[in-house]
């Protein structure tokens, strides 16, 4: 690993350098800015950057350390932020024209916690508008390229964070995951992404898409790095009544544990629609766990295939309600052509939102409308309960569940734009986990014949992040797929 340039190093390695004086926070800030200047013209992962603030905070960090008072081991490490999470004084576009000119008046709780540890939030990373999408092509501002193949999407909606981490622009980033938006882009970009248990991390200061599904989580190169970041951002928050009061364990320590897990393999996730090379790589990983003494158990999650339908009925209903505040009066773009108050709402929303967001608002209004609510929204909630029960029954027998993260590797730009259903199906293996509120991680498990990364997903019991990270790290430490560097961006930079 030592042959990696500075910008590709792990959080742990950087922290050691900062501790022993071989690295300064300013040198690190200059390295990530330099790297970003070099690759951004081809990658376009950042919507905006606060380089001067990063450098100024790095100076402060070095000063604290020289005085013997670093805020934590991680003091001075820059972390990229999806442009859906409030950072005081920074823009919060949500990837939308609607919020193009908005500046956050306060820090989200996850940002405040990072600052308490001395980490420096840096940059506003690209996403699908309001986190609705699977390719980052629905951003109102730019398309972010996949560092492994610049003609392909980085996944979504956290495509900016995933591409920036994979290309060495930031050591790690924060994303959000409502139906797969951390795990699927992590899989497409050959990195590691954790969606914590719903309630593990505060959502205060994070733009709400579908509140019963949304969760903030870390995106980084290794399991150890996501563990470090998750330990920092997790925990109860008085500003978010859905955040759990459970104590947060030392997740980095948990990554070092090892035992013979019983791992469930759900038949429904290996059926039609799974790309063969993805399936082969994931099956090889299953064989690996088996050889290492884990017990592999076939299981069934019979209602999981209904996950995509239930997810879109639930997420659009919640989005319809959450996005009502973007009306040109309370928040967001105000039309200059409006004649009266009602006209302001209509025109501002028509001008401010993109097609996908409109599609979801309309669908959400429809599934909640009188006459259709029972047939769609209420029925979806009943099936959601069945999905939760499937997982609970499976977890009575197994410690973890292993599946592919996504049915395919990264697809070319434009490939699914004319077919929303095909786009929605990229999340077929991730959405049911959000519906059940479970923690899950995506780690790289190989490359396909086109040199595109393949991701495998491990799913844990509620608040089972420790087991999840331990098993993921056990696999990662013996394969080192996470140390591969994306060829395309290296050639282009
Ligand atoms: N891709 C899914 C969607 O389009 C999930 C998005 C997300 O997790 N934010 O809704």
Short mmCIF file of C-alpha atoms and ligand atoms in Angstrom, two decimals:
data_model
loop_
_atom_site.label_atom_id
_atom_site.label_comp_id
_atom_site.label_asym_id
_atom_site.label_seq_id
_atom_site.Cartn_x
_atom_site.Cartn_y
_atom_site.Cartn_z
CA UNK A 1 0.00 0.00 0.00
CA UNK A 2 2.92 2.29 0.56
CA UNK A 3 3.38 2.73 -3.18
CA UNK A 4 0.06 4.60 -3.24
CA UNK A 5 0.35 8.36 -3.59
CA UNK A 6 -0.87 10.40 -0.65
CA UNK A 7 -4.34 11.01 -2.04
CA UNK A 8 -5.04 7.27 -2.23
CA UNK A 9 -4.14 6.51 1.39
CA UNK A 10 -6.52 5.25 4.05
CA UNK A 11 -7.81 7.40 6.89
CA UNK A 12 -5.81 5.28 9.32
CA UNK A 13 -2.57 5.80 7.35
CA UNK A 14 -3.19 9.55 7.12
CA UNK A 15 -3.94 9.74 10.86
CA UNK A 16 -0.67 7.96 11.65
CA UNK A 17 1.24 10.41 9.45
CA UNK A 18 -0.42 13.35 11.16
CA UNK A 19 0.35 11.86 14.58
CA UNK A 20 4.04 11.19 13.94
CA UNK A 21 4.61 14.50 12.17
CA UNK A 22 5.48 13.02 8.74
CA UNK A 23 2.33 14.65 7.37
CA UNK A 24 0.59 17.95 8.05
CA UNK A 25 -3.06 18.79 7.53
CA UNK A 26 -1.99 21.56 5.15
CA UNK A 27 0.07 19.15 3.03
CA UNK A 28 -2.91 16.78 2.94
CA UNK A 29 -5.30 19.58 1.97
CA UNK A 30 -2.93 20.65 -0.81
CA UNK A 31 -2.68 17.06 -2.03
CA UNK A 32 -6.44 16.54 -2.31
CA UNK A 33 -6.96 19.94 -3.93
CA UNK A 34 -4.13 19.25 -6.39
CA UNK A 35 -5.55 15.87 -7.24
CA UNK A 36 -9.00 17.35 -7.71
CA UNK A 37 -7.76 20.13 -9.97
CA UNK A 38 -6.08 17.44 -12.10
CA UNK A 39 -9.00 15.03 -12.49
CA UNK A 40 -12.08 17.24 -12.14
CA UNK A 41 -12.18 18.29 -15.83
CA UNK A 42 -12.92 14.68 -16.79
CA UNK A 43 -14.74 13.55 -13.64
CA UNK A 44 -17.00 16.47 -12.58
CA UNK A 45 -17.70 15.03 -9.13
CA UNK A 46 -17.94 18.40 -7.35
CA UNK A 47 -20.80 20.86 -7.71
CA UNK A 48 -18.79 23.43 -5.74
CA UNK A 49 -15.68 23.56 -3.55
CA UNK A 50 -14.49 25.56 -0.57
CA UNK A 51 -10.72 25.15 -1.09
CA UNK A 52 -9.77 28.26 0.86
CA UNK A 53 -11.81 27.19 3.83
CA UNK A 54 -10.24 23.74 3.71
CA UNK A 55 -6.75 25.28 3.73
CA UNK A 56 -7.62 27.68 6.56
CA UNK A 57 -9.07 24.87 8.67
CA UNK A 58 -6.04 22.72 7.92
CA UNK A 59 -3.80 25.52 9.29
CA UNK A 60 -5.91 25.52 12.48
CA UNK A 61 -5.70 21.75 12.72
CA UNK A 62 -1.90 21.80 12.45
CA UNK A 63 -1.80 24.49 15.12
CA UNK A 64 -3.92 22.38 17.49
CA UNK A 65 -1.68 19.40 16.92
CA UNK A 66 1.51 21.35 17.51
CA UNK A 67 -0.02 22.56 20.77
CA UNK A 68 -0.63 18.92 21.69
CA UNK A 69 -4.39 19.33 21.49
CA UNK A 70 -5.77 17.57 18.41
CA UNK A 71 -9.52 17.06 18.67
CA UNK A 72 -9.06 13.36 17.87
CA UNK A 73 -6.74 11.10 15.87
CA UNK A 74 -8.62 12.19 12.77
CA UNK A 75 -8.08 15.91 13.24
CA UNK A 76 -7.24 17.51 9.88
CA UNK A 77 -8.67 14.85 7.54
CA UNK A 78 -10.89 16.29 4.77
CA UNK A 79 -14.18 14.53 4.04
CA UNK A 80 -16.27 15.13 0.91
CA UNK A 81 -19.97 15.84 1.41
CA UNK A 82 -22.92 14.96 -0.80
CA UNK A 83 -24.72 18.18 -1.69
CA UNK A 84 -27.81 17.11 0.26
CA UNK A 85 -26.23 17.52 3.71
CA UNK A 86 -26.12 21.00 5.26
CA UNK A 87 -22.72 22.54 5.89
CA UNK A 88 -22.93 25.96 7.46
CA UNK A 89 -22.11 28.76 5.03
CA UNK A 90 -21.95 26.38 2.06
CA UNK A 91 -24.42 25.97 -0.82
CA UNK A 92 -27.00 23.17 -0.50
CA UNK A 93 -28.25 22.64 -4.04
CA UNK A 94 -29.56 19.07 -3.65
CA UNK A 95 -28.53 18.76 -7.29
CA UNK A 96 -31.50 20.97 -8.18
CA UNK A 97 -32.06 24.34 -9.86
CA UNK A 98 -34.72 24.78 -7.19
CA UNK A 99 -32.05 25.30 -4.52
CA UNK A 100 -29.29 26.69 -6.71
CA UNK A 101 -28.83 29.84 -4.61
CA UNK A 102 -29.45 28.49 -1.14
CA UNK A 103 -26.75 28.71 1.55
CA UNK A 104 -27.05 26.48 4.64
CA UNK A 105 -27.50 28.49 7.83
CA UNK A 106 -26.38 25.63 10.09
CA UNK A 107 -24.45 22.34 10.17
CA UNK A 108 -26.24 19.02 9.94
CA UNK A 109 -25.61 16.92 13.06
CA UNK A 110 -23.33 14.58 11.12
CA UNK A 111 -21.22 17.58 10.10
CA UNK A 112 -21.12 18.96 13.65
CA UNK A 113 -19.92 15.54 14.86
CA UNK A 114 -17.21 15.41 12.21
CA UNK A 115 -16.01 18.84 13.27
CA UNK A 116 -15.91 17.75 16.91
CA UNK A 117 -13.45 15.07 15.77
CA UNK A 118 -11.49 17.71 13.81
CA UNK A 119 -12.43 16.35 10.39
CA UNK A 120 -12.92 19.00 7.72
CA UNK A 121 -16.03 18.92 5.50
CA UNK A 122 -14.90 19.82 2.01
CA UNK A 123 -16.71 20.26 -1.28
CA UNK A 124 -20.30 19.75 -2.37
CA UNK A 125 -20.50 16.48 -4.26
CA UNK A 126 -22.81 15.77 -7.16
CA UNK A 127 -26.01 13.72 -6.96
CA UNK A 128 -29.24 12.98 -8.74
CA UNK A 129 -31.68 15.79 -8.07
CA UNK A 130 -32.99 15.40 -4.50
CA UNK A 131 -31.28 11.97 -4.44
CA UNK A 132 -33.80 10.54 -6.89
CA UNK A 133 -31.93 8.34 -9.32
CA UNK A 134 -29.40 5.59 -9.82
CA UNK A 135 -26.82 7.15 -12.14
CA UNK A 136 -26.30 10.82 -11.11
CA UNK A 137 -27.47 11.72 -14.63
CA UNK A 138 -30.50 13.46 -13.09
CA UNK A 139 -28.35 16.15 -11.48
CA UNK A 140 -29.46 19.56 -12.76
CA UNK A 141 -25.83 20.65 -13.08
CA UNK A 142 -23.52 18.04 -14.58
CA UNK A 143 -22.92 14.39 -15.25
CA UNK A 144 -20.21 12.77 -13.14
CA UNK A 145 -18.07 10.14 -14.87
CA UNK A 146 -17.12 6.76 -13.48
CA UNK A 147 -13.34 6.81 -12.79
CA UNK A 148 -13.05 3.25 -14.12
CA UNK A 149 -14.56 4.12 -17.49
CA UNK A 150 -15.32 7.72 -18.30
CA UNK A 151 -18.14 6.78 -20.68
CA UNK A 152 -20.07 5.12 -17.86
CA UNK A 153 -22.15 6.36 -14.95
CA UNK A 154 -20.77 6.28 -11.40
CA UNK A 155 -24.13 5.03 -10.07
CA UNK A 156 -26.42 7.10 -7.94
CA UNK A 157 -27.67 8.99 -6.32
CA UNK A 158 -24.37 9.44 -4.43
CA UNK A 159 -22.37 9.33 -7.68
CA UNK A 160 -20.30 12.41 -6.84
CA UNK A 161 -19.11 11.07 -3.48
CA UNK A 162 -18.38 7.61 -4.92
CA UNK A 163 -16.45 8.92 -7.94
CA UNK A 164 -14.47 11.38 -5.79
CA UNK A 165 -13.44 8.64 -3.35
CA UNK A 166 -12.59 6.17 -6.13
CA UNK A 167 -10.45 8.75 -7.95
CA UNK A 168 -8.54 9.79 -4.83
CA UNK A 169 -10.04 13.27 -4.65
CA UNK A 170 -11.07 12.72 -1.03
CA UNK A 171 -10.10 10.01 1.48
CA UNK A 172 -13.79 9.45 2.28
CA UNK A 173 -17.19 11.06 1.88
CA UNK A 174 -20.66 11.17 3.36
CA UNK A 175 -23.59 10.07 1.23
CA UNK A 176 -27.22 9.19 1.83
CA UNK A 177 -29.07 5.98 1.04
CA UNK A 178 -32.85 5.84 0.62
CA UNK A 179 -32.98 2.80 -1.63
CA UNK A 180 -29.37 2.04 -2.43
CA UNK A 181 -27.74 5.40 -3.09
CA UNK A 182 -24.62 4.65 -1.05
CA UNK A 183 -24.21 0.96 -1.88
CA UNK A 184 -24.95 0.96 -5.62
CA UNK A 185 -22.51 3.80 -6.51
CA UNK A 186 -19.92 2.23 -4.17
CA UNK A 187 -20.32 -1.01 -6.16
CA UNK A 188 -20.09 0.78 -9.52
CA UNK A 189 -16.93 2.65 -8.45
CA UNK A 190 -15.09 -0.24 -6.73
CA UNK A 191 -15.19 1.20 -3.23
CA UNK A 192 -16.88 0.55 0.12
CA UNK A 193 -20.20 2.05 1.24
CA UNK A 194 -22.20 1.49 4.41
CA UNK A 195 -25.88 2.17 4.95
CA UNK A 196 -26.33 2.09 8.72
CA UNK A 197 -29.48 0.88 10.48
CA UNK A 198 -32.33 3.39 10.13
CA UNK A 199 -32.04 5.46 13.30
CA UNK A 200 -28.34 4.86 13.84
CA UNK A 201 -27.38 8.24 12.35
CA UNK A 202 -29.20 11.56 12.78
CA UNK A 203 -30.98 12.97 9.73
CA UNK A 204 -31.08 16.51 11.14
CA UNK A 205 -29.87 18.94 8.50
CA UNK A 206 -30.16 16.40 5.69
CA UNK A 207 -32.69 17.18 2.98
CA UNK A 208 -35.54 14.71 3.41
CA UNK A 209 -36.45 12.54 0.42
CA UNK A 210 -38.35 9.62 2.03
CA UNK A 211 -37.92 9.94 5.78
CA UNK A 212 -38.77 6.37 6.75
CA UNK A 213 -36.04 5.13 4.38
CA UNK A 214 -33.32 7.85 4.34
CA UNK A 215 -30.06 7.24 6.17
CA UNK A 216 -26.68 9.01 6.05
CA UNK A 217 -23.61 6.82 5.75
CA UNK A 218 -19.92 6.74 4.89
CA UNK A 219 -18.33 6.02 1.52
CA UNK A 220 -14.61 5.21 1.61
CA UNK A 221 -12.04 2.90 0.12
CA UNK A 222 -11.93 0.35 2.93
CA UNK A 223 -14.19 -1.23 5.52
CA UNK A 224 -11.94 0.16 8.25
CA UNK A 225 -12.39 3.68 6.91
CA UNK A 226 -16.19 3.44 6.78
CA UNK A 227 -16.10 2.05 10.34
CA UNK A 228 -14.10 5.07 11.54
CA UNK A 229 -16.48 7.52 9.91
CA UNK A 230 -19.63 5.71 11.05
CA UNK A 231 -18.47 5.70 14.68
CA UNK A 232 -18.01 9.47 14.44
CA UNK A 233 -21.37 10.37 12.87
CA UNK A 234 -23.62 7.83 14.66
CA UNK A 235 -25.55 8.23 17.90
CA UNK A 236 -28.62 9.82 19.40
CA UNK A 237 -29.46 13.40 18.50
CA UNK A 238 -32.08 15.49 20.26
CA UNK A 239 -32.85 17.15 16.92
CA UNK A 240 -33.97 13.85 15.35
CA UNK A 241 -36.52 11.95 17.40
CA UNK A 242 -36.06 8.86 15.21
CA UNK A 243 -32.37 8.57 16.10
CA UNK A 244 -31.60 5.70 18.45
CA UNK A 245 -30.41 6.03 22.03
CA UNK A 246 -28.36 2.87 21.78
CA UNK A 247 -24.69 3.49 22.57
CA UNK A 248 -22.43 3.49 19.53
CA UNK A 249 -19.83 0.72 19.72
CA UNK A 250 -16.21 1.15 18.63
CA UNK A 251 -16.77 0.06 15.05
CA UNK A 252 -13.09 0.20 14.08
CA UNK A 253 -12.31 -2.31 16.84
CA UNK A 254 -15.21 -4.43 15.59
CA UNK A 255 -13.63 -4.73 12.13
CA UNK A 256 -10.78 -6.77 13.62
CA UNK A 257 -13.02 -9.50 15.06
CA UNK A 258 -13.48 -12.75 13.27
CA UNK A 259 -15.67 -15.78 13.73
CA UNK A 260 -17.45 -18.44 11.73
CA UNK A 261 -20.57 -16.65 10.62
CA UNK A 262 -23.68 -18.35 9.39
CA UNK A 263 -24.38 -16.60 6.11
CA UNK A 264 -27.75 -16.75 4.37
CA UNK A 265 -27.94 -16.74 0.56
CA UNK A 266 -31.42 -15.68 -0.64
CA UNK A 267 -32.40 -17.46 -3.85
CA UNK A 268 -34.47 -14.43 -4.96
CA UNK A 269 -31.29 -12.35 -5.40
CA UNK A 270 -29.68 -14.80 -7.81
CA UNK A 271 -32.54 -15.18 -10.26
CA UNK A 272 -33.29 -13.72 -13.71
CA UNK A 273 -31.85 -10.31 -14.39
CA UNK A 274 -28.55 -10.92 -12.63
CA UNK A 275 -25.62 -10.37 -14.96
CA UNK A 276 -23.59 -13.55 -15.23
CA UNK A 277 -20.20 -12.09 -14.44
CA UNK A 278 -21.61 -10.34 -11.37
CA UNK A 279 -23.22 -13.59 -10.24
CA UNK A 280 -19.97 -15.52 -10.75
CA UNK A 281 -17.91 -13.04 -8.73
CA UNK A 282 -20.41 -13.08 -5.87
CA UNK A 283 -20.55 -16.88 -5.89
CA UNK A 284 -16.75 -16.97 -5.70
CA UNK A 285 -16.99 -14.78 -2.61
CA UNK A 286 -19.53 -17.17 -1.10
CA UNK A 287 -17.12 -20.07 -1.71
CA UNK A 288 -14.39 -18.08 0.00
CA UNK A 289 -16.46 -17.66 3.15
CA UNK A 290 -17.35 -21.34 3.08
CA UNK A 291 -13.70 -22.38 2.79
CA UNK A 292 -12.89 -20.20 5.77
CA UNK A 293 -15.30 -22.15 7.94
CA UNK A 294 -18.50 -20.11 7.62
CA UNK A 295 -21.75 -21.98 7.33
CA UNK A 296 -23.53 -21.10 4.09
CA UNK A 297 -27.27 -21.51 4.27
CA UNK A 298 -29.75 -21.13 1.40
CA UNK A 299 -32.65 -18.95 2.54
CA UNK A 300 -35.73 -17.43 0.99
CA UNK A 301 -37.02 -13.87 1.20
CA UNK A 302 -40.22 -14.51 -0.76
CA UNK A 303 -41.50 -10.94 -0.67
CA UNK A 304 -38.20 -9.24 -1.51
CA UNK A 305 -38.93 -9.24 -5.27
CA UNK A 306 -41.88 -6.94 -4.48
CA UNK A 307 -39.40 -4.52 -2.93
CA UNK A 308 -39.02 -2.28 -5.97
CA UNK A 309 -42.77 -1.75 -6.30
CA UNK A 310 -43.24 -1.18 -2.57
CA UNK A 311 -40.24 1.12 -2.49
CA UNK A 312 -41.52 3.35 -5.29
CA UNK A 313 -45.00 3.58 -3.79
CA UNK A 314 -43.58 4.43 -0.36
CA UNK A 315 -40.73 6.71 -1.44
CA UNK A 316 -42.84 8.74 -3.86
CA UNK A 317 -45.61 9.22 -1.27
CA UNK A 318 -43.09 10.49 1.28
CA UNK A 319 -41.27 12.61 -1.30
CA UNK A 320 -44.53 14.20 -2.37
CA UNK A 321 -45.02 15.39 1.18
CA UNK A 322 -41.37 16.24 1.95
CA UNK A 323 -40.92 18.30 -1.21
CA UNK A 324 -44.02 20.43 -0.60
CA UNK A 325 -41.82 22.97 1.20
CA UNK A 326 -39.97 23.81 -2.05
CA UNK A 327 -42.61 26.21 -3.28
CA UNK A 328 -40.77 29.44 -4.02
CA UNK A 329 -41.97 30.94 -0.75
CA UNK A 330 -40.72 28.80 2.11
CA UNK A 331 -37.74 27.46 0.16
CA UNK A 332 -36.29 27.61 -3.27
CA UNK A 333 -36.44 29.23 -6.65
CA UNK A 334 -39.23 31.77 -7.12
CA UNK A 335 -40.59 32.30 -10.61
CA UNK A 336 -40.29 35.83 -11.94
CA UNK A 337 -43.35 35.37 -14.12
CA UNK A 338 -45.93 34.62 -11.45
CA UNK A 339 -49.07 36.72 -11.14
CA UNK A 340 -50.40 35.69 -7.75
CA UNK A 341 -49.63 33.36 -4.84
CA UNK A 342 -51.01 30.19 -6.39
CA UNK A 343 -49.20 31.02 -9.59
CA UNK A 344 -45.93 31.34 -7.62
CA UNK A 345 -46.26 27.77 -6.36
CA UNK A 346 -47.06 26.32 -9.75
CA UNK A 347 -44.52 28.20 -11.84
CA UNK A 348 -41.70 28.02 -9.30
CA UNK A 349 -42.05 24.28 -9.03
CA UNK A 350 -42.44 23.85 -12.79
CA UNK A 351 -39.26 25.86 -13.39
CA UNK A 352 -37.24 24.60 -10.41
CA UNK A 353 -37.72 20.83 -10.53
CA UNK A 354 -36.40 18.45 -13.19
CA UNK A 355 -38.39 15.72 -14.92
CA UNK A 356 -37.58 12.86 -12.55
CA UNK A 357 -38.53 14.86 -9.45
CA UNK A 358 -41.79 15.90 -11.11
CA UNK A 359 -42.49 12.31 -12.08
CA UNK A 360 -42.09 11.24 -8.45
CA UNK A 361 -44.17 14.07 -7.01
CA UNK A 362 -46.99 13.24 -9.41
CA UNK A 363 -46.76 9.54 -8.62
CA UNK A 364 -46.70 10.31 -4.87
CA UNK A 365 -49.78 12.50 -5.17
CA UNK A 366 -51.53 9.76 -7.11
CA UNK A 367 -50.79 6.91 -4.69
CA UNK A 368 -52.06 9.01 -1.78
CA UNK A 369 -55.14 10.34 -3.53
CA UNK A 370 -58.57 9.34 -2.26
CA UNK A 371 -59.84 6.42 -4.21
CA UNK A 372 -56.35 5.06 -4.89
CA UNK A 373 -54.74 5.20 -1.47
CA UNK A 374 -56.06 1.79 -0.39
CA UNK A 375 -55.12 0.15 -3.63
CA UNK A 376 -51.57 1.50 -3.70
CA UNK A 377 -50.10 3.20 -0.65
CA UNK A 378 -51.87 1.18 2.04
CA UNK A 379 -51.32 -2.09 0.26
CA UNK A 380 -47.63 -1.23 -0.16
CA UNK A 381 -47.36 -0.70 3.59
CA UNK A 382 -48.84 -4.14 4.22
CA UNK A 383 -46.33 -5.73 1.85
CA UNK A 384 -43.59 -3.71 3.56
CA UNK A 385 -44.52 -5.48 6.79
CA UNK A 386 -44.25 -8.84 5.02
CA UNK A 387 -40.78 -7.90 3.75
CA UNK A 388 -39.71 -6.98 7.31
CA UNK A 389 -41.03 -10.33 8.54
CA UNK A 390 -39.10 -12.20 5.84
CA UNK A 391 -35.88 -10.62 7.06
CA UNK A 392 -36.72 -11.23 10.72
CA UNK A 393 -37.42 -14.90 10.00
CA UNK A 394 -34.16 -15.23 8.07
CA UNK A 395 -32.17 -13.58 10.84
CA UNK A 396 -33.49 -16.12 13.33
CA UNK A 397 -31.37 -18.63 11.39
CA UNK A 398 -28.38 -16.68 10.06
CA UNK A 399 -25.98 -13.93 11.22
CA UNK A 400 -25.65 -12.17 7.88
CA UNK A 401 -27.15 -12.26 4.39
CA UNK A 402 -24.96 -12.06 1.30
CA UNK A 403 -26.16 -10.87 -2.14
CA UNK A 404 -24.88 -8.94 -5.16
CA UNK A 405 -25.21 -5.16 -4.61
CA UNK A 406 -26.57 -4.48 -8.09
CA UNK A 407 -27.64 -6.78 -10.93
CA UNK A 408 -25.07 -5.25 -13.33
CA UNK A 409 -21.85 -3.26 -13.36
CA UNK A 410 -21.81 0.44 -14.31
CA UNK A 411 -23.85 1.14 -17.45
CA UNK A 412 -23.08 3.69 -20.21
CA UNK A 413 -24.42 7.24 -20.04
CA UNK A 414 -27.90 7.48 -21.49
CA UNK A 415 -28.51 3.73 -21.45
CA UNK A 416 -31.51 3.90 -19.12
CA UNK A 417 -32.73 7.46 -19.48
CA UNK A 418 -35.67 6.67 -21.71
CA UNK A 419 -36.83 3.82 -19.56
CA UNK A 420 -37.49 4.79 -15.93
CA UNK A 421 -38.37 1.21 -15.05
CA UNK A 422 -34.97 -0.09 -16.21
CA UNK A 423 -33.35 2.64 -14.10
CA UNK A 424 -35.48 1.70 -11.08
CA UNK A 425 -34.46 -1.95 -11.40
CA UNK A 426 -30.80 -1.08 -10.77
CA UNK A 427 -31.83 -0.97 -7.12
CA UNK A 428 -33.62 -4.32 -7.07
CA UNK A 429 -31.16 -5.76 -4.53
CA UNK A 430 -30.88 -2.74 -2.26
CA UNK A 431 -34.36 -1.23 -1.75
CA UNK A 432 -35.86 -3.97 0.41
CA UNK A 433 -33.11 -3.39 2.99
CA UNK A 434 -34.24 0.23 3.41
CA UNK A 435 -37.84 -0.91 3.69
CA UNK A 436 -36.77 -3.17 6.57
CA UNK A 437 -34.48 -0.48 8.07
CA UNK A 438 -31.47 -2.84 8.17
CA UNK A 439 -27.76 -2.06 7.92
CA UNK A 440 -25.92 -3.19 4.78
CA UNK A 441 -22.52 -2.69 3.21
CA UNK A 442 -21.22 -2.94 -0.33
CA UNK A 443 -17.61 -4.01 -0.85
CA UNK A 444 -15.75 -4.66 -4.10
CA UNK A 445 -15.43 -8.37 -4.98
CA UNK A 446 -13.89 -8.36 -8.44
CA UNK A 447 -13.82 -6.83 -11.91
CA UNK A 448 -15.83 -7.90 -14.95
CA UNK A 449 -14.31 -8.54 -18.37
CA UNK A 450 -14.57 -4.82 -19.16
CA UNK A 451 -12.52 -3.88 -16.11
CA UNK A 452 -15.58 -2.58 -14.25
CA UNK A 453 -15.91 -3.18 -10.50
CA UNK A 454 -18.41 -5.68 -9.07
CA UNK A 455 -19.89 -5.14 -5.62
CA UNK A 456 -21.12 -7.63 -3.08
CA UNK A 457 -23.60 -6.72 -0.39
CA UNK A 458 -23.69 -7.98 3.18
CA UNK A 459 -26.86 -7.32 5.16
CA UNK A 460 -26.94 -7.31 8.96
CA UNK A 461 -29.46 -7.54 11.78
CA UNK A 462 -30.89 -4.28 13.13
CA UNK A 463 -28.01 -2.42 14.82
CA UNK A 464 -25.73 -5.27 13.75
CA UNK A 465 -23.08 -2.97 12.27
CA UNK A 466 -20.32 -4.68 14.27
CA UNK A 467 -20.85 -8.14 12.74
CA UNK A 468 -21.39 -6.62 9.32
CA UNK A 469 -18.13 -4.68 9.38
CA UNK A 470 -16.20 -7.60 10.87
CA UNK A 471 -17.26 -9.98 8.09
CA UNK A 472 -16.76 -7.36 5.38
CA UNK A 473 -13.28 -6.56 6.65
CA UNK A 474 -12.41 -10.25 6.88
CA UNK A 475 -13.20 -10.60 3.17
CA UNK A 476 -11.55 -7.34 2.18
CA UNK A 477 -8.29 -8.01 4.02
CA UNK A 478 -7.81 -11.25 2.11
CA UNK A 479 -8.65 -9.93 -1.34
CA UNK A 480 -7.46 -6.35 -1.61
CA UNK A 481 -9.86 -5.45 -4.45
CA UNK A 482 -10.23 -2.14 -2.62
CA UNK A 483 -6.59 -1.31 -3.36
CA UNK A 484 -7.02 -1.46 -7.14
CA UNK A 485 -6.87 1.96 -8.75
CA UNK A 486 -9.23 2.99 -11.55
CA UNK A 487 -7.36 2.86 -14.82
CA UNK A 488 -9.36 5.38 -16.89
CA UNK A 489 -8.97 8.34 -14.60
CA UNK A 490 -5.27 7.61 -14.16
CA UNK A 491 -4.77 7.72 -17.92
CA UNK A 492 -6.83 10.87 -18.35
CA UNK A 493 -5.17 12.86 -15.55
N1 LIG B 1 -32.07 4.90 -6.87
C1 LIG B 1 -33.14 4.91 -5.91
C2 LIG B 1 -34.16 5.94 -6.34
O1 LIG B 1 -34.07 6.36 -7.43
C3 LIG B 1 -32.60 5.18 -4.56
C4 LIG B 1 -32.20 6.58 -4.35
C5 LIG B 1 -31.58 6.80 -3.02
O2 LIG B 1 -31.21 5.87 -2.32
N2 LIG B 1 -31.50 8.06 -2.65
O3 LIG B 1 -35.02 6.31 -5.62
#
